[in-house]
Amino acid sequence: VDVFQAWCGPCKPVVSLFQKIRNQVGSDLLHFAVAEADSIDALEKYRGQCEPVFLFYRGGELVAVVRGADAPLLQKTILKYL
């Protein structure tokens, strides 16, 4: 989940990375979503930050948080939890 704030929007460059990985591993294994922290109370702790935040869930449980648009770290995290 790409957590963003209304004033900066979702991290568009990372979307292509997720699409590339999704094409490699199969569409049923990887799902990508965006969530505006300003409008979701559960994401309040991610408000007011100027870096992108990516939340990784597996089986409904939060398993990792990556701060910043670090493509190699995002890819490593995705592949670790697939």
PDB file of N, CA, C and O in Angstrom:
ATOM      1  N   VAL A   1       0.852  -1.168   0.000  1.00  0.00           N
ATOM      2  CA  VAL A   1       0.000   0.000   0.000  1.00  0.00           C
ATOM      3  C   VAL A   1       0.897   1.229   0.000  1.00  0.00           C
ATOM      4  O   VAL A   1       1.732   1.382   0.879  1.00  0.00           O
ATOM      5  N   ASP A   2       0.716   2.080  -1.009  1.00  0.00           N
ATOM      6  CA  ASP A   2       1.430   3.350  -1.074  1.00  0.00           C
ATOM      7  C   ASP A   2       0.620   4.360  -0.278  1.00  0.00           C
ATOM      8  O   ASP A   2      -0.464   4.761  -0.681  1.00  0.00           O
ATOM      9  N   VAL A   3       1.127   4.745   0.893  1.00  0.00           N
ATOM     10  CA  VAL A   3       0.445   5.713   1.748  1.00  0.00           C
ATOM     11  C   VAL A   3       0.925   7.111   1.351  1.00  0.00           C
ATOM     12  O   VAL A   3       2.120   7.388   1.395  1.00  0.00           O
ATOM     13  N   PHE A   4      -0.015   7.959   0.974  1.00  0.00           N
ATOM     14  CA  PHE A   4       0.350   9.306   0.543  1.00  0.00           C
ATOM     15  C   PHE A   4      -0.545  10.331   1.217  1.00  0.00           C
ATOM     16  O   PHE A   4      -1.509   9.981   1.888  1.00  0.00           O
ATOM     17  N   GLN A   5      -0.187  11.597   1.033  1.00  0.00           N
ATOM     18  CA  GLN A   5      -0.990  12.689   1.551  1.00  0.00           C
ATOM     19  C   GLN A   5      -1.508  13.521   0.384  1.00  0.00           C
ATOM     20  O   GLN A   5      -0.874  13.574  -0.669  1.00  0.00           O
ATOM     21  N   ALA A   6      -2.637  14.151   0.575  1.00  0.00           N
ATOM     22  CA  ALA A   6      -3.298  14.875  -0.512  1.00  0.00           C
ATOM     23  C   ALA A   6      -2.384  15.904  -1.162  1.00  0.00           C
ATOM     24  O   ALA A   6      -2.423  16.091  -2.374  1.00  0.00           O
ATOM     25  N   TRP A   7      -1.503  16.525  -0.400  1.00  0.00           N
ATOM     26  CA  TRP A   7      -0.675  17.592  -0.948  1.00  0.00           C
ATOM     27  C   TRP A   7       0.469  17.074  -1.820  1.00  0.00           C
ATOM     28  O   TRP A   7       1.079  17.827  -2.556  1.00  0.00           O
ATOM     29  N   CYS A   8       0.767  15.783  -1.774  1.00  0.00           N
ATOM     30  CA  CYS A   8       1.872  15.281  -2.600  1.00  0.00           C
ATOM     31  C   CYS A   8       1.468  14.151  -3.544  1.00  0.00           C
ATOM     32  O   CYS A   8       2.176  13.870  -4.499  1.00  0.00           O
ATOM     33  N   GLY A   9       0.367  13.492  -3.298  1.00  0.00           N
ATOM     34  CA  GLY A   9      -0.109  12.425  -4.178  1.00  0.00           C
ATOM     35  C   GLY A   9       0.708  11.152  -4.072  1.00  0.00           C
ATOM     36  O   GLY A   9       1.758  11.112  -3.441  1.00  0.00           O
ATOM     37  N   PRO A  10       0.235  10.072  -4.695  1.00  0.00           N
ATOM     38  CA  PRO A  10       0.944   8.789  -4.658  1.00  0.00           C
ATOM     39  C   PRO A  10       2.273   8.862  -5.409  1.00  0.00           C
ATOM     40  O   PRO A  10       2.464   9.722  -6.256  1.00  0.00           O
ATOM     41  N   CYS A  11       3.158   7.948  -5.099  1.00  0.00           N
ATOM     42  CA  CYS A  11       4.486   7.912  -5.711  1.00  0.00           C
ATOM     43  C   CYS A  11       4.394   7.227  -7.077  1.00  0.00           C
ATOM     44  O   CYS A  11       4.484   6.009  -7.171  1.00  0.00           O
ATOM     45  N   LYS A  12       4.234   8.004  -8.121  1.00  0.00           N
ATOM     46  CA  LYS A  12       4.024   7.465  -9.465  1.00  0.00           C
ATOM     47  C   LYS A  12       5.199   6.640  -9.998  1.00  0.00           C
ATOM     48  O   LYS A  12       4.980   5.628 -10.645  1.00  0.00           O
ATOM     49  N   PRO A  13       6.456   7.017  -9.763  1.00  0.00           N
ATOM     50  CA  PRO A  13       7.556   6.208 -10.297  1.00  0.00           C
ATOM     51  C   PRO A  13       7.566   4.769  -9.769  1.00  0.00           C
ATOM     52  O   PRO A  13       8.009   3.855 -10.457  1.00  0.00           O
ATOM     53  N   VAL A  14       7.088   4.547  -8.573  1.00  0.00           N
ATOM     54  CA  VAL A  14       7.116   3.219  -7.983  1.00  0.00           C
ATOM     55  C   VAL A  14       6.045   2.316  -8.603  1.00  0.00           C
ATOM     56  O   VAL A  14       6.198   1.101  -8.630  1.00  0.00           O
ATOM     57  N   VAL A  15       4.989   2.908  -9.145  1.00  0.00           N
ATOM     58  CA  VAL A  15       3.928   2.109  -9.763  1.00  0.00           C
ATOM     59  C   VAL A  15       4.498   1.242 -10.883  1.00  0.00           C
ATOM     60  O   VAL A  15       4.164   0.056 -10.992  1.00  0.00           O
ATOM     61  N   SER A  16       5.388   1.795 -11.692  1.00  0.00           N
ATOM     62  CA  SER A  16       5.978   1.005 -12.780  1.00  0.00           C
ATOM     63  C   SER A  16       6.827  -0.140 -12.231  1.00  0.00           C
ATOM     64  O   SER A  16       6.860  -1.228 -12.807  1.00  0.00           O
ATOM     65  N   LEU A  17       7.514   0.070 -11.119  1.00  0.00           N
ATOM     66  CA  LEU A  17       8.287  -0.999 -10.486  1.00  0.00           C
ATOM     67  C   LEU A  17       7.361  -2.130 -10.046  1.00  0.00           C
ATOM     68  O   LEU A  17       7.630  -3.306 -10.309  1.00  0.00           O
ATOM     69  N   PHE A  18       6.261  -1.789  -9.387  1.00  0.00           N
ATOM     70  CA  PHE A  18       5.314  -2.801  -8.940  1.00  0.00           C
ATOM     71  C   PHE A  18       4.714  -3.551 -10.127  1.00  0.00           C
ATOM     72  O   PHE A  18       4.552  -4.766 -10.072  1.00  0.00           O
ATOM     73  N   GLN A  19       4.400  -2.838 -11.195  1.00  0.00           N
ATOM     74  CA  GLN A  19       3.833  -3.491 -12.376  1.00  0.00           C
ATOM     75  C   GLN A  19       4.832  -4.469 -12.993  1.00  0.00           C
ATOM     76  O   GLN A  19       4.461  -5.563 -13.397  1.00  0.00           O
ATOM     77  N   LYS A  20       6.092  -4.071 -13.038  1.00  0.00           N
ATOM     78  CA  LYS A  20       7.139  -4.941 -13.586  1.00  0.00           C
ATOM     79  C   LYS A  20       7.259  -6.228 -12.753  1.00  0.00           C
ATOM     80  O   LYS A  20       7.286  -7.332 -13.299  1.00  0.00           O
ATOM     81  N   ILE A  21       7.312  -6.074 -11.447  1.00  0.00           N
ATOM     82  CA  ILE A  21       7.437  -7.239 -10.565  1.00  0.00           C
ATOM     83  C   ILE A  21       6.184  -8.106 -10.669  1.00  0.00           C
ATOM     84  O   ILE A  21       6.271  -9.329 -10.731  1.00  0.00           O
ATOM     85  N   ARG A  22       5.031  -7.473 -10.732  1.00  0.00           N
ATOM     86  CA  ARG A  22       3.773  -8.220 -10.830  1.00  0.00           C
ATOM     87  C   ARG A  22       3.737  -9.051 -12.112  1.00  0.00           C
ATOM     88  O   ARG A  22       3.285 -10.192 -12.109  1.00  0.00           O
ATOM     89  N   ASN A  23       4.229  -8.492 -13.192  1.00  0.00           N
ATOM     90  CA  ASN A  23       4.276  -9.234 -14.456  1.00  0.00           C
ATOM     91  C   ASN A  23       5.236 -10.416 -14.369  1.00  0.00           C
ATOM     92  O   ASN A  23       5.010 -11.451 -14.989  1.00  0.00           O
ATOM     93  N   GLN A  24       6.312 -10.271 -13.599  1.00  0.00           N
ATOM     94  CA  GLN A  24       7.309 -11.336 -13.468  1.00  0.00           C
ATOM     95  C   GLN A  24       6.823 -12.486 -12.588  1.00  0.00           C
ATOM     96  O   GLN A  24       7.107 -13.646 -12.864  1.00  0.00           O
ATOM     97  N   VAL A  25       6.117 -12.155 -11.496  1.00  0.00           N
ATOM     98  CA  VAL A  25       5.750 -13.186 -10.522  1.00  0.00           C
ATOM     99  C   VAL A  25       4.330 -13.714 -10.697  1.00  0.00           C
ATOM    100  O   VAL A  25       3.978 -14.722 -10.099  1.00  0.00           O
ATOM    101  N   GLY A  26       3.531 -13.033 -11.458  1.00  0.00           N
ATOM    102  CA  GLY A  26       2.143 -13.456 -11.647  1.00  0.00           C
ATOM    103  C   GLY A  26       1.185 -12.524 -10.942  1.00  0.00           C
ATOM    104  O   GLY A  26       1.429 -12.115  -9.812  1.00  0.00           O
ATOM    105  N   SER A  27       0.118 -12.203 -11.608  1.00  0.00           N
ATOM    106  CA  SER A  27      -0.801 -11.191 -11.104  1.00  0.00           C
ATOM    107  C   SER A  27      -1.572 -11.617  -9.859  1.00  0.00           C
ATOM    108  O   SER A  27      -2.067 -10.776  -9.126  1.00  0.00           O
ATOM    109  N   ASP A  28      -1.695 -12.912  -9.603  1.00  0.00           N
ATOM    110  CA  ASP A  28      -2.458 -13.355  -8.441  1.00  0.00           C
ATOM    111  C   ASP A  28      -1.706 -13.206  -7.125  1.00  0.00           C
ATOM    112  O   ASP A  28      -2.301 -13.219  -6.063  1.00  0.00           O
ATOM    113  N   LEU A  29      -0.394 -13.070  -7.196  1.00  0.00           N
ATOM    114  CA  LEU A  29       0.414 -13.032  -5.977  1.00  0.00           C
ATOM    115  C   LEU A  29       0.633 -11.633  -5.410  1.00  0.00           C
ATOM    116  O   LEU A  29       0.889 -11.486  -4.227  1.00  0.00           O
ATOM    117  N   LEU A  30       0.556 -10.611  -6.240  1.00  0.00           N
ATOM    118  CA  LEU A  30       0.919  -9.262  -5.811  1.00  0.00           C
ATOM    119  C   LEU A  30      -0.207  -8.291  -6.117  1.00  0.00           C
ATOM    120  O   LEU A  30      -0.697  -8.233  -7.239  1.00  0.00           O
ATOM    121  N   HIS A  31      -0.605  -7.547  -5.104  1.00  0.00           N
ATOM    122  CA  HIS A  31      -1.652  -6.539  -5.258  1.00  0.00           C
ATOM    123  C   HIS A  31      -1.118  -5.213  -4.755  1.00  0.00           C
ATOM    124  O   HIS A  31      -0.458  -5.157  -3.721  1.00  0.00           O
ATOM    125  N   PHE A  32      -1.412  -4.152  -5.492  1.00  0.00           N
ATOM    126  CA  PHE A  32      -0.925  -2.821  -5.167  1.00  0.00           C
ATOM    127  C   PHE A  32      -2.110  -1.913  -4.921  1.00  0.00           C
ATOM    128  O   PHE A  32      -3.090  -1.960  -5.665  1.00  0.00           O
ATOM    129  N   ALA A  33      -2.029  -1.089  -3.887  1.00  0.00           N
ATOM    130  CA  ALA A  33      -3.109  -0.153  -3.577  1.00  0.00           C
ATOM    131  C   ALA A  33      -2.497   1.158  -3.109  1.00  0.00           C
ATOM    132  O   ALA A  33      -1.329   1.204  -2.683  1.00  0.00           O
ATOM    133  N   VAL A  34      -3.281   2.207  -3.192  1.00  0.00           N
ATOM    134  CA  VAL A  34      -2.869   3.504  -2.665  1.00  0.00           C
ATOM    135  C   VAL A  34      -3.894   3.932  -1.626  1.00  0.00           C
ATOM    136  O   VAL A  34      -5.071   3.577  -1.716  1.00  0.00           O
ATOM    137  N   ALA A  35      -3.424   4.667  -0.631  1.00  0.00           N
ATOM    138  CA  ALA A  35      -4.309   5.121   0.440  1.00  0.00           C
ATOM    139  C   ALA A  35      -3.885   6.510   0.878  1.00  0.00           C
ATOM    140  O   ALA A  35      -2.708   6.737   1.166  1.00  0.00           O
ATOM    141  N   GLU A  36      -4.834   7.422   0.932  1.00  0.00           N
ATOM    142  CA  GLU A  36      -4.553   8.792   1.370  1.00  0.00           C
ATOM    143  C   GLU A  36      -4.613   8.845   2.898  1.00  0.00           C
ATOM    144  O   GLU A  36      -5.675   8.656   3.497  1.00  0.00           O
ATOM    145  N   ALA A  37      -3.481   9.108   3.515  1.00  0.00           N
ATOM    146  CA  ALA A  37      -3.384   9.109   4.977  1.00  0.00           C
ATOM    147  C   ALA A  37      -4.291  10.159   5.609  1.00  0.00           C
ATOM    148  O   ALA A  37      -4.790   9.960   6.713  1.00  0.00           O
ATOM    149  N   ASP A  38      -4.529  11.268   4.904  1.00  0.00           N
ATOM    150  CA  ASP A  38      -5.344  12.349   5.458  1.00  0.00           C
ATOM    151  C   ASP A  38      -6.796  11.940   5.660  1.00  0.00           C
ATOM    152  O   ASP A  38      -7.492  12.521   6.491  1.00  0.00           O
ATOM    153  N   SER A  39      -7.274  10.961   4.919  1.00  0.00           N
ATOM    154  CA  SER A  39      -8.686  10.608   4.996  1.00  0.00           C
ATOM    155  C   SER A  39      -8.946   9.261   5.695  1.00  0.00           C
ATOM    156  O   SER A  39     -10.087   8.837   5.793  1.00  0.00           O
ATOM    157  N   ILE A  40      -7.894   8.616   6.196  1.00  0.00           N
ATOM    158  CA  ILE A  40      -8.057   7.317   6.856  1.00  0.00           C
ATOM    159  C   ILE A  40      -7.455   7.397   8.262  1.00  0.00           C
ATOM    160  O   ILE A  40      -6.247   7.560   8.424  1.00  0.00           O
ATOM    161  N   ASP A  41      -8.312   7.321   9.258  1.00  0.00           N
ATOM    162  CA  ASP A  41      -7.868   7.481  10.648  1.00  0.00           C
ATOM    163  C   ASP A  41      -6.764   6.499  11.041  1.00  0.00           C
ATOM    164  O   ASP A  41      -5.841   6.851  11.770  1.00  0.00           O
ATOM    165  N   ALA A  42      -6.827   5.265  10.555  1.00  0.00           N
ATOM    166  CA  ALA A  42      -5.828   4.249  10.914  1.00  0.00           C
ATOM    167  C   ALA A  42      -4.433   4.601  10.401  1.00  0.00           C
ATOM    168  O   ALA A  42      -3.441   4.052  10.881  1.00  0.00           O
ATOM    169  N   LEU A  43      -4.342   5.527   9.443  1.00  0.00           N
ATOM    170  CA  LEU A  43      -3.045   5.923   8.880  1.00  0.00           C
ATOM    171  C   LEU A  43      -2.558   7.269   9.426  1.00  0.00           C
ATOM    172  O   LEU A  43      -1.615   7.848   8.905  1.00  0.00           O
ATOM    173  N   GLU A  44      -3.149   7.723  10.502  1.00  0.00           N
ATOM    174  CA  GLU A  44      -2.811   9.025  11.075  1.00  0.00           C
ATOM    175  C   GLU A  44      -1.316   9.170  11.379  1.00  0.00           C
ATOM    176  O   GLU A  44      -0.725  10.217  11.176  1.00  0.00           O
ATOM    177  N   LYS A  45      -0.665   8.101  11.828  1.00  0.00           N
ATOM    178  CA  LYS A  45       0.753   8.194  12.189  1.00  0.00           C
ATOM    179  C   LYS A  45       1.658   8.445  10.983  1.00  0.00           C
ATOM    180  O   LYS A  45       2.820   8.777  11.137  1.00  0.00           O
ATOM    181  N   TYR A  46       1.124   8.289   9.769  1.00  0.00           N
ATOM    182  CA  TYR A  46       1.913   8.530   8.560  1.00  0.00           C
ATOM    183  C   TYR A  46       1.668   9.923   7.976  1.00  0.00           C
ATOM    184  O   TYR A  46       2.230  10.259   6.949  1.00  0.00           O
ATOM    185  N   ARG A  47       0.851  10.730   8.626  1.00  0.00           N
ATOM    186  CA  ARG A  47       0.572  12.080   8.143  1.00  0.00           C
ATOM    187  C   ARG A  47       1.730  13.017   8.468  1.00  0.00           C
ATOM    188  O   ARG A  47       2.467  12.814   9.413  1.00  0.00           O
ATOM    189  N   GLY A  48       1.861  14.056   7.643  1.00  0.00           N
ATOM    190  CA  GLY A  48       2.866  15.087   7.900  1.00  0.00           C
ATOM    191  C   GLY A  48       4.273  14.706   7.497  1.00  0.00           C
ATOM    192  O   GLY A  48       5.223  15.405   7.833  1.00  0.00           O
ATOM    193  N   GLN A  49       4.444  13.627   6.778  1.00  0.00           N
ATOM    194  CA  GLN A  49       5.773  13.208   6.340  1.00  0.00           C
ATOM    195  C   GLN A  49       5.939  13.530   4.865  1.00  0.00           C
ATOM    196  O   GLN A  49       4.994  13.458   4.092  1.00  0.00           O
ATOM    197  N   CYS A  50       7.126  13.898   4.481  1.00  0.00           N
ATOM    198  CA  CYS A  50       7.358  14.290   3.092  1.00  0.00           C
ATOM    199  C   CYS A  50       8.002  13.177   2.272  1.00  0.00           C
ATOM    200  O   CYS A  50       8.424  13.397   1.151  1.00  0.00           O
ATOM    201  N   GLU A  51       8.077  11.973   2.820  1.00  0.00           N
ATOM    202  CA  GLU A  51       8.619  10.848   2.061  1.00  0.00           C
ATOM    203  C   GLU A  51       7.525   9.809   1.860  1.00  0.00           C
ATOM    204  O   GLU A  51       6.632   9.676   2.688  1.00  0.00           O
ATOM    205  N   PRO A  52       7.584   9.087   0.748  1.00  0.00           N
ATOM    206  CA  PRO A  52       6.582   8.041   0.567  1.00  0.00           C
ATOM    207  C   PRO A  52       6.748   6.930   1.597  1.00  0.00           C
ATOM    208  O   PRO A  52       7.852   6.671   2.066  1.00  0.00           O
ATOM    209  N   VAL A  53       5.646   6.318   1.943  1.00  0.00           N
ATOM    210  CA  VAL A  53       5.644   5.200   2.889  1.00  0.00           C
ATOM    211  C   VAL A  53       4.900   4.048   2.221  1.00  0.00           C
ATOM    212  O   VAL A  53       3.802   4.233   1.694  1.00  0.00           O
ATOM    213  N   PHE A  54       5.504   2.875   2.254  1.00  0.00           N
ATOM    214  CA  PHE A  54       4.907   1.695   1.657  1.00  0.00           C
ATOM    215  C   PHE A  54       4.697   0.650   2.739  1.00  0.00           C
ATOM    216  O   PHE A  54       5.630   0.299   3.462  1.00  0.00           O
ATOM    217  N   LEU A  55       3.452   0.195   2.858  1.00  0.00           N
ATOM    218  CA  LEU A  55       3.094  -0.817   3.849  1.00  0.00           C
ATOM    219  C   LEU A  55       2.900  -2.146   3.129  1.00  0.00           C
ATOM    220  O   LEU A  55       2.216  -2.206   2.109  1.00  0.00           O
ATOM    221  N   PHE A  56       3.483  -3.194   3.663  1.00  0.00           N
ATOM    222  CA  PHE A  56       3.389  -4.518   3.063  1.00  0.00           C
ATOM    223  C   PHE A  56       2.593  -5.433   3.982  1.00  0.00           C
ATOM    224  O   PHE A  56       2.926  -5.573   5.156  1.00  0.00           O
ATOM    225  N   TYR A  57       1.553  -6.020   3.424  1.00  0.00           N
ATOM    226  CA  TYR A  57       0.684  -6.925   4.163  1.00  0.00           C
ATOM    227  C   TYR A  57       0.754  -8.319   3.558  1.00  0.00           C
ATOM    228  O   TYR A  57       0.859  -8.476   2.352  1.00  0.00           O
ATOM    229  N   ARG A  58       0.694  -9.282   4.426  1.00  0.00           N
ATOM    230  CA  ARG A  58       0.652 -10.685   3.993  1.00  0.00           C
ATOM    231  C   ARG A  58      -0.355 -11.388   4.887  1.00  0.00           C
ATOM    232  O   ARG A  58      -0.225 -11.349   6.110  1.00  0.00           O
ATOM    233  N   GLY A  59      -1.349 -11.973   4.276  1.00  0.00           N
ATOM    234  CA  GLY A  59      -2.384 -12.640   5.066  1.00  0.00           C
ATOM    235  C   GLY A  59      -3.133 -11.695   5.984  1.00  0.00           C
ATOM    236  O   GLY A  59      -3.537 -12.085   7.068  1.00  0.00           O
ATOM    237  N   GLY A  60      -3.255 -10.441   5.589  1.00  0.00           N
ATOM    238  CA  GLY A  60      -3.974  -9.457   6.388  1.00  0.00           C
ATOM    239  C   GLY A  60      -3.157  -8.817   7.497  1.00  0.00           C
ATOM    240  O   GLY A  60      -3.658  -7.967   8.222  1.00  0.00           O
ATOM    241  N   GLU A  61      -1.914  -9.213   7.653  1.00  0.00           N
ATOM    242  CA  GLU A  61      -1.045  -8.683   8.713  1.00  0.00           C
ATOM    243  C   GLU A  61       0.033  -7.786   8.118  1.00  0.00           C
ATOM    244  O   GLU A  61       0.632  -8.131   7.093  1.00  0.00           O
ATOM    245  N   LEU A  62       0.307  -6.673   8.776  1.00  0.00           N
ATOM    246  CA  LEU A  62       1.399  -5.790   8.367  1.00  0.00           C
ATOM    247  C   LEU A  62       2.721  -6.493   8.639  1.00  0.00           C
ATOM    248  O   LEU A  62       3.001  -6.881   9.777  1.00  0.00           O
ATOM    249  N   VAL A  63       3.530  -6.705   7.590  1.00  0.00           N
ATOM    250  CA  VAL A  63       4.790  -7.425   7.758  1.00  0.00           C
ATOM    251  C   VAL A  63       6.018  -6.548   7.542  1.00  0.00           C
ATOM    252  O   VAL A  63       7.113  -6.902   7.972  1.00  0.00           O
ATOM    253  N   ALA A  64       5.848  -5.397   6.867  1.00  0.00           N
ATOM    254  CA  ALA A  64       7.004  -4.535   6.618  1.00  0.00           C
ATOM    255  C   ALA A  64       6.534  -3.121   6.284  1.00  0.00           C
ATOM    256  O   ALA A  64       5.450  -2.921   5.745  1.00  0.00           O
ATOM    257  N   VAL A  65       7.403  -2.167   6.597  1.00  0.00           N
ATOM    258  CA  VAL A  65       7.188  -0.763   6.251  1.00  0.00           C
ATOM    259  C   VAL A  65       8.476  -0.270   5.610  1.00  0.00           C
ATOM    260  O   VAL A  65       9.555  -0.431   6.179  1.00  0.00           O
ATOM    261  N   VAL A  66       8.355   0.313   4.426  1.00  0.00           N
ATOM    262  CA  VAL A  66       9.507   0.896   3.753  1.00  0.00           C
ATOM    263  C   VAL A  66       9.234   2.386   3.577  1.00  0.00           C
ATOM    264  O   VAL A  66       8.218   2.777   3.023  1.00  0.00           O
ATOM    265  N   ARG A  67      10.163   3.190   4.070  1.00  0.00           N
ATOM    266  CA  ARG A  67      10.044   4.648   3.936  1.00  0.00           C
ATOM    267  C   ARG A  67      10.981   5.109   2.833  1.00  0.00           C
ATOM    268  O   ARG A  67      12.139   4.728   2.803  1.00  0.00           O
ATOM    269  N   GLY A  68      10.446   5.914   1.937  1.00  0.00           N
ATOM    270  CA  GLY A  68      11.247   6.434   0.836  1.00  0.00           C
ATOM    271  C   GLY A  68      11.075   5.576  -0.408  1.00  0.00           C
ATOM    272  O   GLY A  68      10.712   4.406  -0.334  1.00  0.00           O
ATOM    273  N   ALA A  69      11.335   6.187  -1.555  1.00  0.00           N
ATOM    274  CA  ALA A  69      11.170   5.498  -2.846  1.00  0.00           C
ATOM    275  C   ALA A  69      12.471   4.807  -3.234  1.00  0.00           C
ATOM    276  O   ALA A  69      13.078   5.106  -4.248  1.00  0.00           O
ATOM    277  N   ASP A  70      12.900   3.874  -2.419  1.00  0.00           N
ATOM    278  CA  ASP A  70      14.125   3.119  -2.637  1.00  0.00           C
ATOM    279  C   ASP A  70      13.775   1.862  -3.433  1.00  0.00           C
ATOM    280  O   ASP A  70      13.392   0.837  -2.855  1.00  0.00           O
ATOM    281  N   ALA A  71      13.883   1.935  -4.762  1.00  0.00           N
ATOM    282  CA  ALA A  71      13.447   0.839  -5.640  1.00  0.00           C
ATOM    283  C   ALA A  71      14.091  -0.496  -5.287  1.00  0.00           C
ATOM    284  O   ALA A  71      13.381  -1.509  -5.199  1.00  0.00           O
ATOM    285  N   PRO A  72      15.423  -0.577  -5.066  1.00  0.00           N
ATOM    286  CA  PRO A  72      16.011  -1.876  -4.718  1.00  0.00           C
ATOM    287  C   PRO A  72      15.454  -2.453  -3.405  1.00  0.00           C
ATOM    288  O   PRO A  72      15.193  -3.645  -3.308  1.00  0.00           O
ATOM    289  N   LEU A  73      15.256  -1.592  -2.404  1.00  0.00           N
ATOM    290  CA  LEU A  73      14.715  -2.072  -1.130  1.00  0.00           C
ATOM    291  C   LEU A  73      13.261  -2.502  -1.286  1.00  0.00           C
ATOM    292  O   LEU A  73      12.838  -3.516  -0.724  1.00  0.00           O
ATOM    293  N   LEU A  74      12.486  -1.763  -2.065  1.00  0.00           N
ATOM    294  CA  LEU A  74      11.094  -2.141  -2.306  1.00  0.00           C
ATOM    295  C   LEU A  74      11.026  -3.498  -3.000  1.00  0.00           C
ATOM    296  O   LEU A  74      10.246  -4.367  -2.612  1.00  0.00           O
ATOM    297  N   GLN A  75      11.855  -3.682  -4.015  1.00  0.00           N
ATOM    298  CA  GLN A  75      11.859  -4.952  -4.743  1.00  0.00           C
ATOM    299  C   GLN A  75      12.279  -6.098  -3.825  1.00  0.00           C
ATOM    300  O   GLN A  75      11.668  -7.167  -3.832  1.00  0.00           O
ATOM    301  N   LYS A  76      13.292  -5.888  -3.027  1.00  0.00           N
ATOM    302  CA  LYS A  76      13.768  -6.919  -2.101  1.00  0.00           C
ATOM    303  C   LYS A  76      12.664  -7.280  -1.097  1.00  0.00           C
ATOM    304  O   LYS A  76      12.448  -8.464  -0.804  1.00  0.00           O
ATOM    305  N   THR A  77      11.961  -6.279  -0.610  1.00  0.00           N
ATOM    306  CA  THR A  77      10.897  -6.515   0.365  1.00  0.00           C
ATOM    307  C   THR A  77       9.740  -7.285  -0.271  1.00  0.00           C
ATOM    308  O   THR A  77       9.214  -8.229   0.328  1.00  0.00           O
ATOM    309  N   ILE A  78       9.362  -6.899  -1.479  1.00  0.00           N
ATOM    310  CA  ILE A  78       8.281  -7.593  -2.182  1.00  0.00           C
ATOM    311  C   ILE A  78       8.635  -9.067  -2.367  1.00  0.00           C
ATOM    312  O   ILE A  78       7.854  -9.955  -2.044  1.00  0.00           O
ATOM    313  N   LEU A  79       9.818  -9.321  -2.894  1.00  0.00           N
ATOM    314  CA  LEU A  79      10.216 -10.700  -3.180  1.00  0.00           C
ATOM    315  C   LEU A  79      10.373 -11.530  -1.904  1.00  0.00           C
ATOM    316  O   LEU A  79      10.095 -12.723  -1.896  1.00  0.00           O
ATOM    317  N   LYS A  80      10.780 -10.886  -0.827  1.00  0.00           N
ATOM    318  CA  LYS A  80      10.923 -11.594   0.453  1.00  0.00           C
ATOM    319  C   LYS A  80       9.587 -12.138   0.936  1.00  0.00           C
ATOM    320  O   LYS A  80       9.519 -13.253   1.454  1.00  0.00           O
ATOM    321  N   TYR A  81       8.523 -11.363   0.783  1.00  0.00           N
ATOM    322  CA  TYR A  81       7.237 -11.763   1.329  1.00  0.00           C
ATOM    323  C   TYR A  81       6.338 -12.490   0.323  1.00  0.00           C
ATOM    324  O   TYR A  81       5.258 -12.925   0.683  1.00  0.00           O
ATOM    325  N   LEU A  82       6.791 -12.650  -0.911  1.00  0.00           N
ATOM    326  CA  LEU A  82       6.024 -13.460  -1.856  1.00  0.00           C
ATOM    327  C   LEU A  82       6.340 -14.908  -1.585  1.00  0.00           C
ATOM    328  O   LEU A  82       5.714 -15.822  -1.821  1.00  0.00           O
TER     329      LEU A  82
END
